[in-house]
mmCIF file of C-alpha atoms in Angstrom:
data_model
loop_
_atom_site.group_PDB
_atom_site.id
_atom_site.type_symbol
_atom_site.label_atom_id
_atom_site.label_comp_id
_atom_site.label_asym_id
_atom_site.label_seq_id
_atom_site.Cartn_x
_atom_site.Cartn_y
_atom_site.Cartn_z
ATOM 1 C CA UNK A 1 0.000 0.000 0.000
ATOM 2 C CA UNK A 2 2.890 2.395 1.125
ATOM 3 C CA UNK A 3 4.519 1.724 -2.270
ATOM 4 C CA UNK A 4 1.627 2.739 -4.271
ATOM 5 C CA UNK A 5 0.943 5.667 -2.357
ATOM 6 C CA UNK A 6 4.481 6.950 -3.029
ATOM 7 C CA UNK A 7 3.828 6.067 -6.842
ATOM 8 C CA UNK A 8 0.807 8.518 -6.855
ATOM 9 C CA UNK A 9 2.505 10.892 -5.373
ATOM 10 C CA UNK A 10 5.264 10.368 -7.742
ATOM 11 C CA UNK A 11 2.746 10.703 -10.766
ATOM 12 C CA UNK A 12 0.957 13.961 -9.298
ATOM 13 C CA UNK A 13 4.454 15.642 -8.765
ATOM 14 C CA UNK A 14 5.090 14.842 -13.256
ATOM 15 C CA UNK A 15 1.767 16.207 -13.806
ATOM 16 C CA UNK A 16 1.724 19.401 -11.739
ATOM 17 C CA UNK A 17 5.409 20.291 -13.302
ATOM 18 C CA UNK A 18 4.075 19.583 -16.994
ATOM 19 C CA UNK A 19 1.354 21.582 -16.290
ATOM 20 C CA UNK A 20 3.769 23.959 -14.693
ATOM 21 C CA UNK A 21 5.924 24.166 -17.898
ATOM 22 C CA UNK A 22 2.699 24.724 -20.343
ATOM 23 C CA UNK A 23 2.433 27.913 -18.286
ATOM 24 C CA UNK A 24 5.967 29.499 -19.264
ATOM 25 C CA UNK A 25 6.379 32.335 -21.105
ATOM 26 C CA UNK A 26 7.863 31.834 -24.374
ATOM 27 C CA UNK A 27 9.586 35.166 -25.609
ATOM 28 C CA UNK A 28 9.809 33.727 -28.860
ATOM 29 C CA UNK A 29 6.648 34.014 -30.118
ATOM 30 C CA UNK A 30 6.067 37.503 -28.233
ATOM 31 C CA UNK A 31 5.178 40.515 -30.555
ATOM 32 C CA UNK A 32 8.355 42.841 -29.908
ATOM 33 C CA UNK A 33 7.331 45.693 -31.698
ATOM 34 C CA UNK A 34 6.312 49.009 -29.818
ATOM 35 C CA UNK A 35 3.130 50.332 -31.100
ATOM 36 C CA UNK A 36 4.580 54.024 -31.254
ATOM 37 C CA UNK A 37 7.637 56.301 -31.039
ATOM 38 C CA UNK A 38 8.071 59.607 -29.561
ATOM 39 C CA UNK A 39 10.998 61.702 -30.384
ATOM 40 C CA UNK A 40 11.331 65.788 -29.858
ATOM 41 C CA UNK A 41 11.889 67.844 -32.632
ATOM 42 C CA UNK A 42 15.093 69.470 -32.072
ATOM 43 C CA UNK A 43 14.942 73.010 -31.284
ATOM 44 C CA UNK A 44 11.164 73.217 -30.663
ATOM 45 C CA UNK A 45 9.066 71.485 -27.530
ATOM 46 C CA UNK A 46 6.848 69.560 -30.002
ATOM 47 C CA UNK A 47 7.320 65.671 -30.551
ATOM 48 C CA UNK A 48 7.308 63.426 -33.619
ATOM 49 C CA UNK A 49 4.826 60.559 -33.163
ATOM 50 C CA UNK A 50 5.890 57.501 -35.222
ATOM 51 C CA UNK A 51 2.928 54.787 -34.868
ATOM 52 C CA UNK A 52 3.585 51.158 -35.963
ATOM 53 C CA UNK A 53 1.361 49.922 -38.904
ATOM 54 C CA UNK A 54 -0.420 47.607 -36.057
ATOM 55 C CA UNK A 55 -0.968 50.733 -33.596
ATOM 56 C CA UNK A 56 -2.556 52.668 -36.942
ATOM 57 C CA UNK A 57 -5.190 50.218 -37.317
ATOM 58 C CA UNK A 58 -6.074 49.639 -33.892
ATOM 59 C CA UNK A 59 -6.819 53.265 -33.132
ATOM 60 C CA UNK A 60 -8.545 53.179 -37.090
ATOM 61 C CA UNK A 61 -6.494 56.246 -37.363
ATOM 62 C CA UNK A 62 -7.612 58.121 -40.218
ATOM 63 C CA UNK A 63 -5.816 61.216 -42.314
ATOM 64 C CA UNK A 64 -7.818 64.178 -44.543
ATOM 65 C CA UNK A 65 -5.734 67.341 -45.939
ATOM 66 C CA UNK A 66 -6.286 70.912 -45.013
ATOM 67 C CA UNK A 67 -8.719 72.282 -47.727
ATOM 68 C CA UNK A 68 -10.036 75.366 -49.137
ATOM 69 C CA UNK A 69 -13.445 75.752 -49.228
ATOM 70 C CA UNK A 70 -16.459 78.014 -49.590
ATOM 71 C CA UNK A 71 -18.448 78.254 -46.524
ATOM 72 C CA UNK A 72 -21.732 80.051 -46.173
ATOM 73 C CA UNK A 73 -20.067 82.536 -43.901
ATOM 74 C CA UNK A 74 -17.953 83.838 -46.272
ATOM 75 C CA UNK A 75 -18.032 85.054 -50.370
ATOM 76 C CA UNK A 76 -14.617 83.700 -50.550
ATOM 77 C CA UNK A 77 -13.015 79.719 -49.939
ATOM 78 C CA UNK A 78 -12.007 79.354 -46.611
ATOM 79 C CA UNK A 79 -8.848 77.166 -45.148
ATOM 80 C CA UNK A 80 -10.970 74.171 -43.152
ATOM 81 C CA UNK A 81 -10.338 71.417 -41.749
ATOM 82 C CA UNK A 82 -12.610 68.621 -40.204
ATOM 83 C CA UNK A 83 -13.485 69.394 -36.579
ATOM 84 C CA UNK A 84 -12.488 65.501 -35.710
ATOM 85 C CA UNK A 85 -9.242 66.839 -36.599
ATOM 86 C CA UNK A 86 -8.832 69.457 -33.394
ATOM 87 C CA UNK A 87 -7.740 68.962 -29.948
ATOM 88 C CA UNK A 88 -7.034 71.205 -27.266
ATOM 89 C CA UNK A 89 -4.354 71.132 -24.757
ATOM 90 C CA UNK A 90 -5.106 72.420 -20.577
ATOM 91 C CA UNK A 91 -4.254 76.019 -21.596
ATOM 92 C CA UNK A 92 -6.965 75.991 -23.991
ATOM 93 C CA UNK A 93 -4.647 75.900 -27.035
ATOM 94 C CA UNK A 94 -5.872 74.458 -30.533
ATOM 95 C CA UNK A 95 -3.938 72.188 -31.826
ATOM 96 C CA UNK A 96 -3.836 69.429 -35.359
ATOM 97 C CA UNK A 97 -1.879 66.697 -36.205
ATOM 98 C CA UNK A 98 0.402 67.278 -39.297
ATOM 99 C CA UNK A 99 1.567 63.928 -40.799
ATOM 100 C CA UNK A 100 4.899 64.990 -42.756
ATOM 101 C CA UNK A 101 5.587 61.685 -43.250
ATOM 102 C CA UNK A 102 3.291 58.174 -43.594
ATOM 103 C CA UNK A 103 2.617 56.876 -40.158
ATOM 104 C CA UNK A 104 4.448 60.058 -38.638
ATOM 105 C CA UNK A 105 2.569 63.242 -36.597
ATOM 106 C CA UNK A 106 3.223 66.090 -35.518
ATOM 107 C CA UNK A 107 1.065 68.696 -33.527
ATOM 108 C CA UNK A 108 0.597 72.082 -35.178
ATOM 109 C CA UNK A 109 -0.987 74.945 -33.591
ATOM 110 C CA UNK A 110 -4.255 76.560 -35.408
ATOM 111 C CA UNK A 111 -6.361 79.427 -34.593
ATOM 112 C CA UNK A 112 -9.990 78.127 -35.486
ATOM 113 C CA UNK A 113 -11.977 81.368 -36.565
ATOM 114 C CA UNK A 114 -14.914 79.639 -35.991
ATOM 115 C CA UNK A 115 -16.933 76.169 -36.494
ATOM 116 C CA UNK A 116 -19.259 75.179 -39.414
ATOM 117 C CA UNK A 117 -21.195 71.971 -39.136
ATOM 118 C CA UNK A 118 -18.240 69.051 -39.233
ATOM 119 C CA UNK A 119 -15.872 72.026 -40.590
ATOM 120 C CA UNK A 120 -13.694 74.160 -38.140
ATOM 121 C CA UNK A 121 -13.006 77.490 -40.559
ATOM 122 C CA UNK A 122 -9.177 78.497 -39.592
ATOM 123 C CA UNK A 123 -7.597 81.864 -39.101
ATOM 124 C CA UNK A 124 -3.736 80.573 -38.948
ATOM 125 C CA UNK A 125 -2.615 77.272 -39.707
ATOM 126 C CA UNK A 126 -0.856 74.780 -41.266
ATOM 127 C CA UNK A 127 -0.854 75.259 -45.710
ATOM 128 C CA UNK A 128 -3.396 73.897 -47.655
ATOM 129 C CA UNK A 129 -2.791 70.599 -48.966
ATOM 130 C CA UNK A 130 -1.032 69.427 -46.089
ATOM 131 C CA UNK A 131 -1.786 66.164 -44.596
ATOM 132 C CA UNK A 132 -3.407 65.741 -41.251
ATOM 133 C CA UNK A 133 -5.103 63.456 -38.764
ATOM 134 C CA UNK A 134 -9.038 63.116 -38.094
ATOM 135 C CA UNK A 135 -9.659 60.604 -36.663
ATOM 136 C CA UNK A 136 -7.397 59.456 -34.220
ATOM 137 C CA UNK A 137 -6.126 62.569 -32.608
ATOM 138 C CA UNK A 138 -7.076 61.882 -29.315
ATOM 139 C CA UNK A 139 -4.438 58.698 -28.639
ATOM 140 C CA UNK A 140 -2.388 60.932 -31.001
ATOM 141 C CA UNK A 141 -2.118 63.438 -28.036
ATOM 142 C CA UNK A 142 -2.342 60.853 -25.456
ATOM 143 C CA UNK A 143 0.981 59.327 -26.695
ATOM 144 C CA UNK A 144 2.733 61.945 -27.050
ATOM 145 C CA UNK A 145 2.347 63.237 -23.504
ATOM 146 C CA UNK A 146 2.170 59.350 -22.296
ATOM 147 C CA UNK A 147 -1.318 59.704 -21.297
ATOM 148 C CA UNK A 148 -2.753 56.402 -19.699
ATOM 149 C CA UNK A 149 0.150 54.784 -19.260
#
């Protein structure tokens, strides 16, 4: 009896360590790539946001380009952007997100003149043309000034 007791106890010991090792990590098959990467613009206090392709679709980050337009405001087209595309820092500043580059933003201050349906009709900022976030900009900000993490 003793000697099959010690065999059970023998067997439960192989089992618990096998299901032990089934537990392990394996850094192998870990995804090692950082969803973004924030780097300051030399000379300024304004950051480069580089997302990875992965981080991009997560979010469903979306781009539009700063347009010229006729409003009903105005005789003449406008500079506009989409109001998705605005955020505002604590001090009340207006800021977009540029994207010079694919998968790369950075924040550019605007002075919104005022707001048109889904439209926000500028006073200063960035050229038409150029390429910005609108849909997104939120975790755009939020990872540049490591928000929620």
């Amino acid at each position: 009896m003793q000697k099959h007791m010690n065999r059970m106890t023998a067997l439960a010991l192989v089992i618990a360590v096998m299901l032990l090792a089934a537990c392990k990590k394996t850094h192998g098959t870990q995804d090692t790539e950082h969803p973004a990467e924030v780097k300051k613009v030399e000379g300024t206090e304004l950051s480069r946001v580089t997302l990875s392709e992965k981080a991009m679709q997560r979010i469903d980050l979306k781009t539009d380009l700063v347009r010229e337009q006729r409003v009903s405001r105005s005789a003449s087209p406008q500079k506009v952007v989409p109001y998705s595309s605005l955020i505002y820092d604590p001090q009340g500043q207006c800021w977009i997100y540029t994207c010079p580059q694919p998968r790369t933003f950075v924040r550019h201050k605007v002075e919104v003149d005022y707001i048109e349906g889904d439209l926000a009709v500028l006073k200063d900022g960035p050229p038409i043309g150029t390429v910005i976030a609108s849909v997104g900009v939120a975790e755009l900000y939020g990872t540049e000034f490591k928000v929620g993490h």
